[in-house]
Amino acid sequence: MEQLRSNCALMAEIDRIAEVAGYLWTKGWAERNGGNISVNVTSLLTPEDLALPALAPAKALPEKMEALAGHVFYVTGTGKRMRYVAQAPFENGSLIRVAADGLSYEIIAEQPIQPTSELPSHLMMHNYVRSTGRDNKVVLHTHPTDLIGMTHCKRFLNSDYLTKVLWSMIPECRIIVPKGIGIVPYEIPGTVELARATIKQLENHDVVFWEKHGILAVGEDLIECFDAIDTLSKSAQIYFSARLASGEDPEGMTQQQLDDLVPAFGL
Ligand code: 2HA
Ligand code: ZN
């Protein structure tokens, strides 16, 4: 589609989506069609782009999404593989536009690729975070082996404890994930119940662990969402390495050392 391809701001963002999709695959976080990405690209589009005709009939949303009325998202496609999103983002995802009444959406470009099975939860989360006044642009969901592994251990299914353990492995973690980690007990993937439980956690956190399933991050910037999950994964790796080396729980940074980061980095 010539019109979109000549929009440099949009294409730069699509390139970043492809870049991050590649990272998810090379990190081993995206087996088969695991994970999904949605990015609000509304501010990058021209009036002509925003008015593109629908490529397929409108589909109903699970609830009214007032904060997203008229907004356009790039969304990875259902059943599509991240490694192919990295190579051809418009063959493995599409642009969708939420209707002016916030009740349905249409695919507008480039091909009628059906969005991820997690679309209801992605849009509910975008709607929630925007309705709190934040300029949220990104929902990123992925399957990092180390972090999912931790959610199989009961003692880590406690937000304060898990946050403290991962923060205390490396100073950067407290700085890069300042709101810590929310936890959602197991729910069937793609359900509105999973979305609602996640939204509850987003009141206080930007990163949420889904028990025995995966990780979800929200934010203004896709690279930063990836970096947050990547830093948590690094902390988990350090935790496992230290535990393997000593056979004991690693000591971790002290509470004082963690507290000292707050004034030092303006957290
Ligand atoms: O898109 O990861 O949670 C496949 C999934 C569903
Ligand atoms: Zn998943």
mmCIF file of C-alpha atoms and ligand atoms in Angstrom:
data_model
loop_
_atom_site.group_PDB
_atom_site.id
_atom_site.type_symbol
_atom_site.label_atom_id
_atom_site.label_comp_id
_atom_site.label_asym_id
_atom_site.label_seq_id
_atom_site.Cartn_x
_atom_site.Cartn_y
_atom_site.Cartn_z
ATOM 1 C CA MET A 1 0.000 0.000 0.000
ATOM 2 C CA GLU A 2 1.871 3.025 -1.365
ATOM 3 C CA GLN A 3 0.189 5.534 0.937
ATOM 4 C CA LEU A 4 1.311 3.816 4.148
ATOM 5 C CA ARG A 5 4.731 2.833 2.857
ATOM 6 C CA SER A 6 5.511 6.501 2.158
ATOM 7 C CA ASN A 7 4.697 7.415 5.784
ATOM 8 C CA CYS A 8 8.251 7.452 7.206
ATOM 9 C CA ALA A 9 7.192 7.820 10.848
ATOM 10 C CA LEU A 10 4.867 4.819 10.619
ATOM 11 C CA MET A 11 7.404 2.684 8.747
ATOM 12 C CA ALA A 12 10.098 3.511 11.330
ATOM 13 C CA GLU A 13 7.777 2.207 14.063
ATOM 14 C CA ILE A 14 6.958 -0.897 12.014
ATOM 15 C CA ASP A 15 10.734 -1.477 11.678
ATOM 16 C CA ARG A 16 11.069 -1.286 15.465
ATOM 17 C CA ILE A 17 8.257 -3.828 15.858
ATOM 18 C CA ALA A 18 10.093 -6.143 13.450
ATOM 19 C CA GLU A 19 13.335 -5.554 15.387
ATOM 20 C CA VAL A 20 11.738 -6.496 18.723
ATOM 21 C CA ALA A 21 9.930 -9.504 17.193
ATOM 22 C CA GLY A 22 13.385 -10.707 16.101
ATOM 23 C CA TYR A 23 14.729 -10.271 19.649
ATOM 24 C CA LEU A 24 11.818 -12.290 21.070
ATOM 25 C CA TRP A 25 12.626 -15.144 18.715
ATOM 26 C CA THR A 26 16.407 -15.085 19.218
ATOM 27 C CA LYS A 27 15.935 -14.893 23.004
ATOM 28 C CA GLY A 28 13.957 -18.138 22.836
ATOM 29 C CA TRP A 29 10.864 -16.412 24.169
ATOM 30 C CA ALA A 30 8.647 -17.034 21.124
ATOM 31 C CA GLU A 31 8.180 -20.736 20.313
ATOM 32 C CA ARG A 32 5.815 -21.313 17.383
ATOM 33 C CA ASN A 33 3.217 -18.487 17.602
ATOM 34 C CA GLY A 34 3.988 -17.653 21.243
ATOM 35 C CA GLY A 35 3.532 -14.044 22.287
ATOM 36 C CA ASN A 36 1.946 -11.023 20.664
ATOM 37 C CA ILE A 37 2.530 -7.310 20.195
ATOM 38 C CA SER A 38 0.180 -4.362 19.808
ATOM 39 C CA VAL A 39 1.320 -0.782 19.259
ATOM 40 C CA ASN A 40 -0.882 2.321 19.083
ATOM 41 C CA VAL A 41 0.289 4.118 15.917
ATOM 42 C CA THR A 42 -2.506 6.710 15.748
ATOM 43 C CA SER A 43 -0.223 9.712 16.313
ATOM 44 C CA LEU A 44 1.997 8.625 13.395
ATOM 45 C CA LEU A 45 -0.787 8.512 10.812
ATOM 46 C CA THR A 46 -1.993 11.164 8.367
ATOM 47 C CA PRO A 47 -5.730 11.991 8.103
ATOM 48 C CA GLU A 48 -5.764 9.920 4.875
ATOM 49 C CA ASP A 49 -4.188 6.937 6.656
ATOM 50 C CA LEU A 50 -6.692 7.206 9.496
ATOM 51 C CA ALA A 51 -9.569 7.128 6.976
ATOM 52 C CA LEU A 52 -8.435 4.032 5.040
ATOM 53 C CA PRO A 53 -11.354 1.769 4.066
ATOM 54 C CA ALA A 54 -11.918 -1.486 5.963
ATOM 55 C CA LEU A 55 -10.538 -4.688 4.404
ATOM 56 C CA ALA A 56 -12.939 -6.970 6.280
ATOM 57 C CA PRO A 57 -16.255 -6.662 8.127
ATOM 58 C CA ALA A 58 -16.134 -4.966 11.557
ATOM 59 C CA LYS A 59 -15.823 -7.233 14.578
ATOM 60 C CA ALA A 60 -17.365 -6.554 17.982
ATOM 61 C CA LEU A 61 -15.153 -5.821 20.983
ATOM 62 C CA PRO A 62 -15.896 -7.495 24.337
ATOM 63 C CA GLU A 63 -16.777 -4.135 25.890
ATOM 64 C CA LYS A 64 -16.976 -0.445 24.962
ATOM 65 C CA MET A 65 -13.485 1.061 24.663
ATOM 66 C CA GLU A 66 -14.088 4.780 24.869
ATOM 67 C CA ALA A 67 -10.451 5.779 25.352
ATOM 68 C CA LEU A 68 -9.568 4.025 22.067
ATOM 69 C CA ALA A 69 -12.286 5.494 19.823
ATOM 70 C CA GLY A 70 -10.791 6.059 16.362
ATOM 71 C CA HIS A 71 -7.343 4.780 17.422
ATOM 72 C CA VAL A 72 -5.263 2.617 15.074
ATOM 73 C CA PHE A 73 -3.015 -0.248 16.229
ATOM 74 C CA TYR A 74 -0.471 -2.481 14.606
ATOM 75 C CA VAL A 75 -1.279 -5.959 15.960
ATOM 76 C CA THR A 76 0.527 -9.244 15.311
ATOM 77 C CA GLY A 77 -1.691 -11.831 13.606
ATOM 78 C CA THR A 78 -3.340 -14.847 15.170
ATOM 79 C CA GLY A 79 -1.232 -17.994 14.723
ATOM 80 C CA LYS A 80 1.655 -15.934 13.273
ATOM 81 C CA ARG A 81 5.237 -16.590 14.300
ATOM 82 C CA MET A 82 7.446 -13.855 15.783
ATOM 83 C CA ARG A 83 10.352 -14.981 13.622
ATOM 84 C CA TYR A 84 8.242 -14.177 10.565
ATOM 85 C CA VAL A 85 6.877 -10.926 12.041
ATOM 86 C CA ALA A 86 10.554 -9.947 12.200
ATOM 87 C CA GLN A 87 10.943 -10.567 8.472
ATOM 88 C CA ALA A 88 7.585 -9.362 7.150
ATOM 89 C CA PRO A 89 5.538 -7.421 9.706
ATOM 90 C CA PHE A 90 2.693 -6.631 7.282
ATOM 91 C CA GLU A 91 2.320 -10.288 6.236
ATOM 92 C CA ASN A 92 2.152 -11.423 9.856
ATOM 93 C CA GLY A 93 0.152 -8.611 11.408
ATOM 94 C CA SER A 94 -2.180 -5.793 10.416
ATOM 95 C CA LEU A 95 -3.391 -2.302 11.249
ATOM 96 C CA ILE A 96 -6.775 -2.234 12.943
ATOM 97 C CA ARG A 97 -8.960 0.799 13.689
ATOM 98 C CA VAL A 98 -11.338 0.995 16.650
ATOM 99 C CA ALA A 99 -14.728 2.435 15.664
ATOM 100 C CA ALA A 100 -15.756 5.943 16.751
ATOM 101 C CA ASP A 101 -18.228 4.422 19.244
ATOM 102 C CA GLY A 102 -15.498 2.170 20.750
ATOM 103 C CA LEU A 103 -17.623 -0.951 20.249
ATOM 104 C CA SER A 104 -15.934 -2.685 17.291
ATOM 105 C CA TYR A 105 -12.804 -2.686 15.124
ATOM 106 C CA GLU A 106 -11.914 -3.080 11.450
ATOM 107 C CA ILE A 107 -8.721 -4.211 9.731
ATOM 108 C CA ILE A 108 -7.525 -1.375 7.472
ATOM 109 C CA ALA A 109 -4.068 -2.476 6.238
ATOM 110 C CA GLU A 110 -2.158 -3.960 4.588
ATOM 111 C CA GLN A 111 -3.805 -7.367 4.284
ATOM 112 C CA PRO A 112 -6.839 -8.849 6.093
ATOM 113 C CA ILE A 113 -4.643 -10.659 8.671
ATOM 114 C CA GLN A 114 -6.790 -11.526 11.708
ATOM 115 C CA PRO A 115 -5.312 -10.104 14.946
ATOM 116 C CA THR A 116 -3.877 -12.160 17.802
ATOM 117 C CA SER A 117 -6.154 -14.300 19.967
ATOM 118 C CA GLU A 118 -5.115 -11.995 22.818
ATOM 119 C CA LEU A 119 -6.595 -8.926 21.041
ATOM 120 C CA PRO A 120 -9.489 -8.494 23.522
ATOM 121 C CA SER A 121 -7.030 -8.379 26.412
ATOM 122 C CA HIS A 122 -4.564 -6.134 24.554
ATOM 123 C CA LEU A 123 -7.267 -3.589 23.734
ATOM 124 C CA MET A 124 -8.809 -3.763 27.194
ATOM 125 C CA MET A 125 -5.373 -2.986 28.615
ATOM 126 C CA HIS A 126 -4.705 -0.135 26.163
ATOM 127 C CA ASN A 127 -8.147 1.236 27.021
ATOM 128 C CA TYR A 128 -7.545 0.949 30.760
ATOM 129 C CA VAL A 129 -4.081 2.563 30.769
ATOM 130 C CA ARG A 130 -5.162 5.405 28.449
ATOM 131 C CA SER A 131 -8.247 6.026 30.564
ATOM 132 C CA THR A 132 -5.926 6.668 33.533
ATOM 133 C CA GLY A 133 -4.425 9.549 31.523
ATOM 134 C CA ARG A 134 -1.191 7.825 30.478
ATOM 135 C CA ASP A 135 -0.060 7.966 26.841
ATOM 136 C CA ASN A 136 0.273 4.186 26.698
ATOM 137 C CA LYS A 137 1.234 2.900 23.254
ATOM 138 C CA VAL A 138 2.423 -0.673 23.742
ATOM 139 C CA VAL A 139 1.247 -4.018 25.054
ATOM 140 C CA LEU A 140 3.914 -6.728 24.730
ATOM 141 C CA HIS A 141 3.290 -10.354 25.683
ATOM 142 C CA THR A 142 6.003 -12.997 25.478
ATOM 143 C CA HIS A 143 7.120 -16.380 26.916
ATOM 144 C CA PRO A 144 10.572 -16.062 28.589
ATOM 145 C CA THR A 145 11.561 -19.541 29.829
ATOM 146 C CA ASP A 146 13.321 -18.372 33.008
ATOM 147 C CA LEU A 147 10.559 -16.034 34.197
ATOM 148 C CA ILE A 148 7.759 -18.505 33.431
ATOM 149 C CA GLY A 149 9.780 -21.155 35.290
ATOM 150 C CA MET A 150 9.690 -18.994 38.416
ATOM 151 C CA THR A 151 5.872 -18.846 38.269
ATOM 152 C CA HIS A 152 5.802 -22.633 38.714
ATOM 153 C CA CYS A 153 7.187 -22.186 42.248
ATOM 154 C CA LYS A 154 4.548 -21.258 44.824
ATOM 155 C CA ARG A 155 6.793 -19.004 46.872
ATOM 156 C CA PHE A 156 7.407 -16.727 43.884
ATOM 157 C CA LEU A 157 3.672 -16.169 43.322
ATOM 158 C CA ASN A 158 3.792 -13.239 45.693
ATOM 159 C CA SER A 159 4.268 -9.841 44.140
ATOM 160 C CA ASP A 160 6.359 -8.263 46.932
ATOM 161 C CA TYR A 161 8.571 -11.307 47.360
ATOM 162 C CA LEU A 162 9.197 -11.901 43.657
ATOM 163 C CA THR A 163 9.866 -8.213 43.063
ATOM 164 C CA LYS A 164 12.361 -8.118 45.937
ATOM 165 C CA VAL A 165 14.170 -11.257 44.728
ATOM 166 C CA LEU A 166 14.539 -10.009 41.147
ATOM 167 C CA TRP A 167 15.321 -6.382 42.090
ATOM 168 C CA SER A 168 18.046 -7.554 44.466
ATOM 169 C CA MET A 169 20.018 -9.485 41.840
ATOM 170 C CA ILE A 170 21.376 -6.421 39.986
ATOM 171 C CA PRO A 171 20.938 -2.653 40.621
ATOM 172 C CA GLU A 172 19.589 -1.997 37.122
ATOM 173 C CA CYS A 173 16.494 -4.109 37.764
ATOM 174 C CA ARG A 174 15.144 -1.737 40.457
ATOM 175 C CA ILE A 175 15.880 1.204 38.120
ATOM 176 C CA ILE A 176 14.445 -0.266 34.910
ATOM 177 C CA VAL A 177 11.371 -1.904 36.500
ATOM 178 C CA PRO A 178 10.624 0.678 39.226
ATOM 179 C CA LYS A 179 7.004 -0.398 39.804
ATOM 180 C CA GLY A 180 7.943 -4.029 40.380
ATOM 181 C CA ILE A 181 5.989 -7.045 39.201
ATOM 182 C CA GLY A 182 2.292 -7.867 39.340
ATOM 183 C CA ILE A 183 1.147 -11.494 39.404
ATOM 184 C CA VAL A 184 -1.968 -13.012 37.864
ATOM 185 C CA PRO A 185 -2.933 -16.554 38.923
ATOM 186 C CA TYR A 186 -3.403 -18.983 36.022
ATOM 187 C CA GLU A 187 -6.257 -18.209 33.604
ATOM 188 C CA ILE A 188 -7.067 -19.631 30.171
ATOM 189 C CA PRO A 189 -5.062 -17.702 27.501
ATOM 190 C CA GLY A 190 -6.977 -15.150 25.457
ATOM 191 C CA THR A 191 -9.876 -14.788 27.899
ATOM 192 C CA VAL A 192 -11.555 -11.657 29.186
ATOM 193 C CA GLU A 193 -11.001 -13.045 32.720
ATOM 194 C CA LEU A 194 -7.234 -12.989 32.119
ATOM 195 C CA ALA A 195 -7.518 -9.434 30.800
ATOM 196 C CA ARG A 196 -9.526 -8.232 33.791
ATOM 197 C CA ALA A 197 -7.147 -9.819 36.305
ATOM 198 C CA THR A 198 -4.211 -8.218 34.459
ATOM 199 C CA ILE A 199 -5.817 -4.776 34.423
ATOM 200 C CA LYS A 200 -6.145 -4.984 38.215
ATOM 201 C CA GLN A 201 -2.357 -5.506 38.397
ATOM 202 C CA LEU A 202 -1.709 -2.632 35.967
ATOM 203 C CA GLU A 203 -3.050 -0.217 38.597
ATOM 204 C CA ASN A 204 0.331 -0.527 40.317
ATOM 205 C CA HIS A 205 2.697 -2.250 37.873
ATOM 206 C CA ASP A 206 3.870 -1.997 34.260
ATOM 207 C CA VAL A 207 5.001 -5.635 34.109
ATOM 208 C CA VAL A 208 2.740 -8.560 34.991
ATOM 209 C CA PHE A 209 3.605 -12.271 35.259
ATOM 210 C CA TRP A 210 0.893 -14.692 34.131
ATOM 211 C CA GLU A 211 1.284 -17.885 36.197
ATOM 212 C CA LYS A 212 2.553 -20.837 34.111
ATOM 213 C CA HIS A 213 2.078 -18.856 30.870
ATOM 214 C CA GLY A 214 4.073 -15.689 30.218
ATOM 215 C CA ILE A 215 4.878 -12.047 30.830
ATOM 216 C CA LEU A 216 3.052 -8.881 29.797
ATOM 217 C CA ALA A 217 4.463 -5.356 29.761
ATOM 218 C CA VAL A 218 2.783 -2.029 28.971
ATOM 219 C CA GLY A 219 4.439 1.282 28.210
ATOM 220 C CA GLU A 220 4.995 4.202 25.873
ATOM 221 C CA ASP A 221 7.821 2.592 23.941
ATOM 222 C CA LEU A 222 8.202 -0.943 22.573
ATOM 223 C CA ILE A 223 11.984 -1.116 23.029
ATOM 224 C CA GLU A 224 11.570 -0.069 26.676
ATOM 225 C CA CYS A 225 8.897 -2.734 27.248
ATOM 226 C CA PHE A 226 11.298 -5.304 25.804
ATOM 227 C CA ASP A 227 14.153 -3.945 27.958
ATOM 228 C CA ALA A 228 12.071 -4.279 31.134
ATOM 229 C CA ILE A 229 11.347 -7.958 30.461
ATOM 230 C CA ASP A 230 14.941 -8.552 29.341
ATOM 231 C CA THR A 231 16.300 -7.043 32.574
ATOM 232 C CA LEU A 232 13.963 -9.210 34.672
ATOM 233 C CA SER A 233 15.131 -12.228 32.698
ATOM 234 C CA LYS A 234 18.763 -11.274 33.418
ATOM 235 C CA SER A 235 17.958 -11.052 37.142
ATOM 236 C CA ALA A 236 16.332 -14.498 37.019
ATOM 237 C CA GLN A 237 19.444 -15.896 35.306
ATOM 238 C CA ILE A 238 21.675 -14.415 38.009
ATOM 239 C CA TYR A 239 19.394 -15.873 40.689
ATOM 240 C CA PHE A 240 19.601 -19.342 39.122
ATOM 241 C CA SER A 241 23.399 -19.098 38.622
ATOM 242 C CA ALA A 242 24.005 -18.046 42.218
ATOM 243 C CA ARG A 243 21.696 -20.766 43.520
ATOM 244 C CA LEU A 244 23.416 -23.381 41.389
ATOM 245 C CA ALA A 245 26.862 -22.219 42.525
ATOM 246 C CA SER A 246 26.104 -22.320 46.255
ATOM 247 C CA GLY A 247 23.097 -24.627 46.575
ATOM 248 C CA GLU A 248 21.455 -21.897 48.650
ATOM 249 C CA ASP A 249 19.234 -18.916 48.081
ATOM 250 C CA PRO A 250 21.485 -16.044 46.999
ATOM 251 C CA GLU A 251 21.807 -13.212 49.470
ATOM 252 C CA GLY A 252 20.852 -10.509 47.001
ATOM 253 C CA MET A 253 21.399 -6.782 47.501
ATOM 254 C CA THR A 254 20.359 -5.608 50.973
ATOM 255 C CA GLN A 255 17.206 -3.538 51.521
ATOM 256 C CA GLN A 256 19.489 -0.555 52.266
ATOM 257 C CA GLN A 257 21.316 -1.015 48.952
ATOM 258 C CA LEU A 258 17.960 -1.140 47.135
ATOM 259 C CA ASP A 259 16.652 1.902 49.022
ATOM 260 C CA ASP A 260 19.789 3.910 48.185
ATOM 261 C CA LEU A 261 18.944 3.607 44.471
ATOM 262 C CA VAL A 262 15.749 5.639 44.938
ATOM 263 C CA PRO A 263 17.350 9.066 45.579
ATOM 264 C CA ALA A 264 20.387 8.223 43.433
ATOM 265 C CA PHE A 265 18.225 7.620 40.348
ATOM 266 C CA GLY A 266 15.222 9.777 41.221
ATOM 267 C CA LEU A 267 12.882 6.757 41.360
HETATM 268 O O1 2HA B 1 -0.277 -15.690 20.744
HETATM 269 O O2 2HA B 1 1.046 -16.353 23.429
HETATM 270 O O3 2HA B 1 -1.106 -16.134 24.893
HETATM 271 C C1 2HA B 1 -0.050 -16.864 21.425
HETATM 272 C C2 2HA B 1 -0.004 -16.582 22.869
HETATM 273 C C3 2HA B 1 -1.275 -16.571 23.598
HETATM 274 ZN ZN ZN B 2 1.032 -16.408 25.584
#
